[in-house]
mmCIF file of C-alpha atoms in Angstrom:
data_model
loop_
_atom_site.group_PDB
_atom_site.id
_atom_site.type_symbol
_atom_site.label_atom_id
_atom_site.label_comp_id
_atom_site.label_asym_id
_atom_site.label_seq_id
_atom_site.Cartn_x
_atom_site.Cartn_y
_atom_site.Cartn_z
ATOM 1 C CA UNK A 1 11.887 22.028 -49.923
ATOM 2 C CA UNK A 2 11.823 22.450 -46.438
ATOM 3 C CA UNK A 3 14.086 26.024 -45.538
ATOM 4 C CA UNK A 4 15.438 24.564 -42.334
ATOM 5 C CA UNK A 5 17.186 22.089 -43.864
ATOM 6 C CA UNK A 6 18.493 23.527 -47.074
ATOM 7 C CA UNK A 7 19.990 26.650 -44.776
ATOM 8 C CA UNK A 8 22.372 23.803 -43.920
ATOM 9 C CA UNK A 9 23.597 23.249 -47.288
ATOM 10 C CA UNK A 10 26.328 25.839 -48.350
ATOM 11 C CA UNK A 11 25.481 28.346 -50.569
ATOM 12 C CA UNK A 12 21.956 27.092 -51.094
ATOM 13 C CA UNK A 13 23.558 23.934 -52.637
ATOM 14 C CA UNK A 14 21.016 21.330 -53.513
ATOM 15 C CA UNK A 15 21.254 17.643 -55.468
ATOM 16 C CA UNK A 16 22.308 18.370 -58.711
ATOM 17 C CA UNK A 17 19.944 15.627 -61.054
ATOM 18 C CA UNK A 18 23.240 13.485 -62.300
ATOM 19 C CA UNK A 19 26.810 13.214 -63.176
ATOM 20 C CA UNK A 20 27.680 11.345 -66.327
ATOM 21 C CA UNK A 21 31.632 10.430 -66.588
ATOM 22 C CA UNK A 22 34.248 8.033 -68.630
ATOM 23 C CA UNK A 23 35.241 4.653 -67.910
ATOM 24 C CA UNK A 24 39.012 6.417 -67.778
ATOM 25 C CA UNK A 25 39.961 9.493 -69.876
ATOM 26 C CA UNK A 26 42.150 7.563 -72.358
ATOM 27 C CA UNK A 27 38.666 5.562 -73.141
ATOM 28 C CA UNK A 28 35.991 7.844 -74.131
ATOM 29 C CA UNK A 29 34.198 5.615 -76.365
ATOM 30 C CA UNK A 30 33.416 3.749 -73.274
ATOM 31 C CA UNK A 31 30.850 5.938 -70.879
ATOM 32 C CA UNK A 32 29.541 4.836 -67.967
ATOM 33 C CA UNK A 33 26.396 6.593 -67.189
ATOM 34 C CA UNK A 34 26.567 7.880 -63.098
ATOM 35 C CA UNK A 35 23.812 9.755 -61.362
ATOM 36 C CA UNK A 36 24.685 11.836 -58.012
ATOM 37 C CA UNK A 37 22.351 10.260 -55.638
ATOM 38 C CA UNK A 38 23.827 11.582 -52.150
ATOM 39 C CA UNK A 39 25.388 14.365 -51.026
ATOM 40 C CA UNK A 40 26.990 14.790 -47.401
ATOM 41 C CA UNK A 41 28.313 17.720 -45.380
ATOM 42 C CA UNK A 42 31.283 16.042 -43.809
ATOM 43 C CA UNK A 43 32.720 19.367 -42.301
ATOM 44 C CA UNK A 44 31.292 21.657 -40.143
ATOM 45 C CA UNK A 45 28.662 19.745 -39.737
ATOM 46 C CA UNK A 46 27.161 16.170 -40.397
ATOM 47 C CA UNK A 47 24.273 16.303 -42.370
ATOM 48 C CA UNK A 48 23.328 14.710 -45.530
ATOM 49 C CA UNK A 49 20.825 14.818 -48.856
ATOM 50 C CA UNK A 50 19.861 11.663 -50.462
ATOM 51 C CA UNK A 51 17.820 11.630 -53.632
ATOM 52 C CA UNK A 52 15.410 8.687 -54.407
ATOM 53 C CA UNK A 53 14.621 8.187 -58.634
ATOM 54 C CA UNK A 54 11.814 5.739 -59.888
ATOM 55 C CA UNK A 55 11.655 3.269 -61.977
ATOM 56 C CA UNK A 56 12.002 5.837 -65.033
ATOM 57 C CA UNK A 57 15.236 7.630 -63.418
ATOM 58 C CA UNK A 58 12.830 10.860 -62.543
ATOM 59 C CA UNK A 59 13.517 12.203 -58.583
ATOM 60 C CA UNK A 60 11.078 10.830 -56.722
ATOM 61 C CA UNK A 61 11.777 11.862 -53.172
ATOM 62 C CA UNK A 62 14.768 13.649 -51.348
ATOM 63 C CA UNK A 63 15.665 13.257 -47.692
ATOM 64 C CA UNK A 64 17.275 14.919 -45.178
ATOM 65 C CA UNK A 65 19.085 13.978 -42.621
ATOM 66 C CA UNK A 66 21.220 15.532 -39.295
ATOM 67 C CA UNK A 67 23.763 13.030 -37.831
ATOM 68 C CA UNK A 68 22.277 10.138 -39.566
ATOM 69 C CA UNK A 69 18.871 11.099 -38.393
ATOM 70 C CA UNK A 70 16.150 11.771 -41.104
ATOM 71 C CA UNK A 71 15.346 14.910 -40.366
ATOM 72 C CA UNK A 72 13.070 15.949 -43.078
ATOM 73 C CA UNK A 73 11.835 14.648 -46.625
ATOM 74 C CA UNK A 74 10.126 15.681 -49.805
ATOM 75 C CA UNK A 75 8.123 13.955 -51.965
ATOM 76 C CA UNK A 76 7.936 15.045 -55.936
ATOM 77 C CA UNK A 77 4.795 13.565 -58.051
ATOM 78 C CA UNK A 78 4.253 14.576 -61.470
ATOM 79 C CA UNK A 79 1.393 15.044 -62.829
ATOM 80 C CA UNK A 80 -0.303 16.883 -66.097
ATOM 81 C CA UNK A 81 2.356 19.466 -66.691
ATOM 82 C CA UNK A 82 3.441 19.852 -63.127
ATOM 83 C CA UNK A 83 5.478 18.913 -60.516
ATOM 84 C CA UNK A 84 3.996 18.839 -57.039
ATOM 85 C CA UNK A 85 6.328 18.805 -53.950
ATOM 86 C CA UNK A 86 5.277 17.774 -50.206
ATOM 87 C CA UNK A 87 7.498 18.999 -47.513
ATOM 88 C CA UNK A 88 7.274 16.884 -44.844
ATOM 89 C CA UNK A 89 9.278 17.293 -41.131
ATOM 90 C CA UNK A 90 9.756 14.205 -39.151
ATOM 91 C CA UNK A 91 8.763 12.939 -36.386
ATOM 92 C CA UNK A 92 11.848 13.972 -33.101
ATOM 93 C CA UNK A 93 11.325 12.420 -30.114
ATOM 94 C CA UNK A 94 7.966 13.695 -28.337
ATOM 95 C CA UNK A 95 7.236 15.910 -32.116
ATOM 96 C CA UNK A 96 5.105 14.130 -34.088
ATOM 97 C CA UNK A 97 6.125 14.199 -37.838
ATOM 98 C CA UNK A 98 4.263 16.809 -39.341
ATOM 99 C CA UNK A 99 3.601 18.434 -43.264
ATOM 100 C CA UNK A 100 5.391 21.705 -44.022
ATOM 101 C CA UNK A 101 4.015 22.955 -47.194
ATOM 102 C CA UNK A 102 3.298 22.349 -51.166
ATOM 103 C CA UNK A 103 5.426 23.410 -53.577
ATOM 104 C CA UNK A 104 4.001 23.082 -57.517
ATOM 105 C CA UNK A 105 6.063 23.825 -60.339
ATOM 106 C CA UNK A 106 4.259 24.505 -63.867
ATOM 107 C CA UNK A 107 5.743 23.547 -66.499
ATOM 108 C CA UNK A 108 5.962 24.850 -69.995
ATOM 109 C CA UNK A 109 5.525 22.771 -73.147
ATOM 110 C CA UNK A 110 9.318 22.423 -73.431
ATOM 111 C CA UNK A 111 9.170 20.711 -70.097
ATOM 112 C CA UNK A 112 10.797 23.491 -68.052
ATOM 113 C CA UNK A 113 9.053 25.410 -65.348
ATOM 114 C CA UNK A 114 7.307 28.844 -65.613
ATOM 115 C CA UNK A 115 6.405 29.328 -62.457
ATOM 116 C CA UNK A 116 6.560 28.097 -59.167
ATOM 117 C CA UNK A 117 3.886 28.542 -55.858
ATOM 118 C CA UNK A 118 5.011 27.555 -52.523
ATOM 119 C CA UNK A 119 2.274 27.470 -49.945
ATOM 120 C CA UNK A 120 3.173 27.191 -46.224
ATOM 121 C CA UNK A 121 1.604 24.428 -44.205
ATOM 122 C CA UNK A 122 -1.418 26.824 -42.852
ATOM 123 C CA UNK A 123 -2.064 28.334 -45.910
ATOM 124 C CA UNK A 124 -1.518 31.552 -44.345
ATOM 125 C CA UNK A 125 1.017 33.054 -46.874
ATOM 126 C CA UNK A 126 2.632 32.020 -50.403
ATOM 127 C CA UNK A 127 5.147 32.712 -52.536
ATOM 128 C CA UNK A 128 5.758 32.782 -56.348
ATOM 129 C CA UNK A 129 8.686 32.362 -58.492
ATOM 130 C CA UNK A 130 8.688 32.763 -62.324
ATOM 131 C CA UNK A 131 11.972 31.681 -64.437
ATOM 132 C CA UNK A 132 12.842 32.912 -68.238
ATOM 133 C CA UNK A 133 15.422 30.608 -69.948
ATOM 134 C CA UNK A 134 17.070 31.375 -73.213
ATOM 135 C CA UNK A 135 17.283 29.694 -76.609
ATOM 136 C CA UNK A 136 19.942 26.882 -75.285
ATOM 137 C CA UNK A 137 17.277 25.856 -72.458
ATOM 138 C CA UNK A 138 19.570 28.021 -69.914
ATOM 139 C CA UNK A 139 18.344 30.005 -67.004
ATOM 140 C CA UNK A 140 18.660 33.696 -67.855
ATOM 141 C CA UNK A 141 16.036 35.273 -65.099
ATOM 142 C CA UNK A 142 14.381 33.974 -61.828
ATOM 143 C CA UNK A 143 11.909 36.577 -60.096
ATOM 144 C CA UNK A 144 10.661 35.557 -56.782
ATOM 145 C CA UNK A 145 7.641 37.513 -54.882
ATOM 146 C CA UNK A 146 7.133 37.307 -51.392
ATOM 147 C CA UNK A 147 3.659 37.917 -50.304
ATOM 148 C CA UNK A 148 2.242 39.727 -47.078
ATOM 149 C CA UNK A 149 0.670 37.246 -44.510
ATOM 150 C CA UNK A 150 -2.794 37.793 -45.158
ATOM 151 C CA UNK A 151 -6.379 35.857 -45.599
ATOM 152 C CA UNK A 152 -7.339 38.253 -48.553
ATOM 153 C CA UNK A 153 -7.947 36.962 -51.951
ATOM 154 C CA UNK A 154 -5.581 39.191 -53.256
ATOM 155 C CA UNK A 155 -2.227 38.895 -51.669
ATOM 156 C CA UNK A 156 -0.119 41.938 -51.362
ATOM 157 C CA UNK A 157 3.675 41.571 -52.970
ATOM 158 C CA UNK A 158 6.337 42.714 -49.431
ATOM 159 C CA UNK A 159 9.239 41.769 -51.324
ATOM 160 C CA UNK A 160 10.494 41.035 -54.869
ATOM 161 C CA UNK A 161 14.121 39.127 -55.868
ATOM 162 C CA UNK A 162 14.833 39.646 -59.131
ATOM 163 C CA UNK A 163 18.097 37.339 -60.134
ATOM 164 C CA UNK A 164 19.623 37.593 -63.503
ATOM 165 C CA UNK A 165 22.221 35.560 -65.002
ATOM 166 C CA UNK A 166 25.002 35.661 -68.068
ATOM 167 C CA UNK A 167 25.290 32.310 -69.536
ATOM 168 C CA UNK A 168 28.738 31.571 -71.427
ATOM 169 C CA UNK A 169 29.251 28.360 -73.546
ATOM 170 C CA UNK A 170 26.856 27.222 -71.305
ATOM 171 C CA UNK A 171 27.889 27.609 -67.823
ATOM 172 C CA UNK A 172 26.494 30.705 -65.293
ATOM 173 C CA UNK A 173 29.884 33.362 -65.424
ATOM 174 C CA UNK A 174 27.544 36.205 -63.486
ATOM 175 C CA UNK A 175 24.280 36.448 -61.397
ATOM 176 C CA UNK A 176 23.179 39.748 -61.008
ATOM 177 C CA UNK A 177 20.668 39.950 -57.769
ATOM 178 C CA UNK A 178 18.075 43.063 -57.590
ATOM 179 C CA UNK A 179 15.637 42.704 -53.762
ATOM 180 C CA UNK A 180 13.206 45.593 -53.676
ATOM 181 C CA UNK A 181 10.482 45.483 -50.739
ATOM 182 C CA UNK A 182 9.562 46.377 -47.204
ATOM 183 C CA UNK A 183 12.422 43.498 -46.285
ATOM 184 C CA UNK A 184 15.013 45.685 -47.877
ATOM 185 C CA UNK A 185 16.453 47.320 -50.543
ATOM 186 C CA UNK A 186 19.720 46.256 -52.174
ATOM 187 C CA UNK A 187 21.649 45.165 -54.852
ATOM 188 C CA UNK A 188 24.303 41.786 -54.998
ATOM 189 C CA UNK A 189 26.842 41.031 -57.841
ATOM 190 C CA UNK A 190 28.420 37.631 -58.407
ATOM 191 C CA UNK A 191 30.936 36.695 -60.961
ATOM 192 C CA UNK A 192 32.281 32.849 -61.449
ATOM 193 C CA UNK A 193 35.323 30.980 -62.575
ATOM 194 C CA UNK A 194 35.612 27.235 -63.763
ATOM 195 C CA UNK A 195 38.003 24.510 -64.213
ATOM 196 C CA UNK A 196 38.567 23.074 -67.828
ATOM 197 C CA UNK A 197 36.826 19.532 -68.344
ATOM 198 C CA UNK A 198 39.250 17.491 -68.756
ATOM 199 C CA UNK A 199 38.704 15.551 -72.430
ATOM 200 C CA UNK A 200 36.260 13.191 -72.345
ATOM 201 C CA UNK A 201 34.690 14.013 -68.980
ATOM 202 C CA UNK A 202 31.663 16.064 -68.326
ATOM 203 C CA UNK A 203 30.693 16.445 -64.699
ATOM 204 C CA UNK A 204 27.710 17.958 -63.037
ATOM 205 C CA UNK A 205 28.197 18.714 -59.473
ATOM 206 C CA UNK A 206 26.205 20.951 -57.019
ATOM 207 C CA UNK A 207 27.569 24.292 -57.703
ATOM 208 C CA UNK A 208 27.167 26.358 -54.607
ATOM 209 C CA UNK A 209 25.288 29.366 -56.054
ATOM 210 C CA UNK A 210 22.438 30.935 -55.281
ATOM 211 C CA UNK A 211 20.114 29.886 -58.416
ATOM 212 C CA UNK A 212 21.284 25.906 -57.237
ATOM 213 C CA UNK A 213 19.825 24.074 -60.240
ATOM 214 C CA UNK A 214 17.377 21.402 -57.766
ATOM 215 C CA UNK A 215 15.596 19.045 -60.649
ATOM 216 C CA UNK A 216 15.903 19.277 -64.519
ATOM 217 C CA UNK A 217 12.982 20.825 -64.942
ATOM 218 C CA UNK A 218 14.638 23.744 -63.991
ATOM 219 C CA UNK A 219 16.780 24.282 -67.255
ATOM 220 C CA UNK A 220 20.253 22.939 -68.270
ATOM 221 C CA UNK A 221 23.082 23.168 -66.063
ATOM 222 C CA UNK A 222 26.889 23.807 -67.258
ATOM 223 C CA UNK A 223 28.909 20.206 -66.804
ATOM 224 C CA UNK A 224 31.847 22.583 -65.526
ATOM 225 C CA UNK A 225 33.828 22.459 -62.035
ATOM 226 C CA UNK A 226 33.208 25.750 -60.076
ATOM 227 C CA UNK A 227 36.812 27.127 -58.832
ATOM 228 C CA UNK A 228 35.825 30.874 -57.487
ATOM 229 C CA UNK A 229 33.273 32.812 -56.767
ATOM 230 C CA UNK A 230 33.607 36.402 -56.419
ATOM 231 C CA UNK A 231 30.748 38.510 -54.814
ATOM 232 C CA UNK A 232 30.552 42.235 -54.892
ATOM 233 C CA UNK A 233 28.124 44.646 -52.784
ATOM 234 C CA UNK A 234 25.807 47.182 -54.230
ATOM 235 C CA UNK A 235 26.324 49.288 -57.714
ATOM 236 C CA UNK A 236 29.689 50.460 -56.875
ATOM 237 C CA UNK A 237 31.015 46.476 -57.611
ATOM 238 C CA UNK A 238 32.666 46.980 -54.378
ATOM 239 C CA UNK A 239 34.443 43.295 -53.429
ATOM 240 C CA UNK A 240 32.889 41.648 -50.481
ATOM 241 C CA UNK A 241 34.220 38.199 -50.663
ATOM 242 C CA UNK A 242 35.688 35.377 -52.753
ATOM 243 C CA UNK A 243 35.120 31.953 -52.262
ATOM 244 C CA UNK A 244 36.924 28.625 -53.688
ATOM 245 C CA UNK A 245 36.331 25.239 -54.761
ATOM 246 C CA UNK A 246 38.786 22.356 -55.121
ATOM 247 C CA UNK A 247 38.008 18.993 -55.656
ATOM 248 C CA UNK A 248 39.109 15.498 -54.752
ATOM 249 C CA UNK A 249 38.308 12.613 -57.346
ATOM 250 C CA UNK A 250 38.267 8.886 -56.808
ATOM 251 C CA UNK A 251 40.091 6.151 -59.182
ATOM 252 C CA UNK A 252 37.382 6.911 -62.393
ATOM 253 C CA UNK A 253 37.681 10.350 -62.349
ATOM 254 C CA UNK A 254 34.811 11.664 -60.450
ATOM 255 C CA UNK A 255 34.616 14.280 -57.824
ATOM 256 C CA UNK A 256 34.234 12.668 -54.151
ATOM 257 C CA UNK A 257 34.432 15.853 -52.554
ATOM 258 C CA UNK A 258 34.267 19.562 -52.896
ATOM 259 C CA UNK A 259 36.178 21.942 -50.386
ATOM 260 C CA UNK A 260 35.036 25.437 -49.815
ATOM 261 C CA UNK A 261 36.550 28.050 -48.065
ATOM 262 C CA UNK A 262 37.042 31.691 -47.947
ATOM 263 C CA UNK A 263 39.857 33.663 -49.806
ATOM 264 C CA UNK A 264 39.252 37.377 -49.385
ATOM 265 C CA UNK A 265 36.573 39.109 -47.335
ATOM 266 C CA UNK A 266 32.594 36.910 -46.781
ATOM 267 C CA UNK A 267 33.079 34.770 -43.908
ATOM 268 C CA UNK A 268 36.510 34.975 -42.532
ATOM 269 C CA UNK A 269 38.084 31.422 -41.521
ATOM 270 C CA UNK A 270 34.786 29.774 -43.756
ATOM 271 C CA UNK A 271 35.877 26.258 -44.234
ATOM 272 C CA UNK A 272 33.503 23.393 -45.580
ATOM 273 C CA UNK A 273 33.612 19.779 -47.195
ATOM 274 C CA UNK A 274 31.017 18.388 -49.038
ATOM 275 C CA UNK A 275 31.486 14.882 -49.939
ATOM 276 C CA UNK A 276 29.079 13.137 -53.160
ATOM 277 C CA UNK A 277 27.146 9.853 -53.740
ATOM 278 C CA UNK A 278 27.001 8.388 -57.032
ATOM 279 C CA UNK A 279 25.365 5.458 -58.729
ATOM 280 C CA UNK A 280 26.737 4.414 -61.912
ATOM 281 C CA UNK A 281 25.972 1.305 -64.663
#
């Protein structure tokens, strides 16, 4: 998806694929089926990510836009065990709308991707991403190689991020983050807390980390409230910064909005609100 854009989104936060929620917690046996199709940046800035499905329910296209302009789009067709994604920028005043770059995701034949291949809109220079989930259908390792700008057939790796994660009762409690390369050489520790699910209710909301599940091809993501994050610096697990989450819900139950802001160390005075779209039956 187009970089410019998703730099916006906190955290790397993406769409999360859908929310699914009670009619009201004393009623379980009554479910109404929601799927998150928006989701806004109300504060510190305006921007917004809306997510078009087909016919089937399957993303078919995600836009972006910047104070209610659309700013930039991409377009998902799948096709014979892949996913192919066309970043596209749009057109601003005397720019013409132009296309950014492919992105293809292979899938495996449990229908999750293996790799991914991002090429950049000249061609010019690619990178490659390769995921390893475990037994539940859970990401447990995402490797990403950046290659050297170059015209040879053979592209020379610059820089390689190696993320692993701890899965618990299915929800991501650590990411581990490895980057070895002529970029630079270091080493990032995460750990993360959740709220209990209140009986009955199962959410699945962007969770602000750095592995942001985008489509569900990507594995299964924890139906769990994020309430910290706590990031630590190097080998030494030295603190650098804790971030929280709290939520407000509308009259069913579901989030509306997810506040962000910094506790200890990161980004000192970090405030943001994200506010969330849903269509239910």
């Amino acid at each position: 998806m187009n970089q410019n854009v998703k730099s916006l989104f906190v955290a790397g936060a993406v769409l999360a694929t859908a929310l699914s929620c009670t009619k009201n917690e004393s009623d379980p046996a009554n479910p109404i089926t929601c799927k998150l199709v928006s989701m806004q940046i109300l504060s510190p800035n305006k921007s917004e990510e809306r997510m078009i499905t087909d016919n089937n329910g399957n993303i078919s296209r995600v836009e972006y836009y910047v104070n209610g302009n659309l700013y930039s789009s991409s377009t998902l067709v799948s096709d014979n065990g892949k996913v192919v994604i066309t970043d596209s920028t749009a057109a601003w005043g005397d720019i013409p709308a132009k296309q950014d770059g492919t992105t293809t995701y292979v899938l495996g034949s449990d229908g999750n991707a293996v790799s991914r291949y991002f090429n950049g809109g000249g061609g010019e220079w690619a990178d490659s991403t390769y995921y390893t989930y475990d037994a539940g259908g859970y990401l447990t390792k995402m490797v990403k190689k950046l290659f050297k700008a170059s015209a040879n057939a053979e592209k020379e790796v610059e820089q390689t991020y190696t993320h692993t994660y701890v899965n618990t009762n299915g929800i991501c409690t650590q990411e581990d983050l490895v980057a070895v390369g002529a970029i630079g050489n270091y080493r990032t520790k995460s750990n993360l807390e959740y709220y209990e699910t209140p009986a009955g209710i199962s959410y699945q909301v962007p969770n602000m980390v750095s592995r942001a599940i985008e489509f569900p091809f990507l594995g299964k993501s924890g139906k769990a409230l994020l309430k910290t994050i706590t990031y630590f610096d190097g080998d030494n697990n030295k603190e650098s910064g804790v971030y929280s989450y709290t939520y407000d819900y509308d009259a069913s139950g579901k989030p509306s909005k997810c506040n962000i802001k910094t506790v200890n160390g990161g980004s000192p005075g970090f405030e943001a609100t994200l506010g969330f779209g849903y269509n239910c039956n």
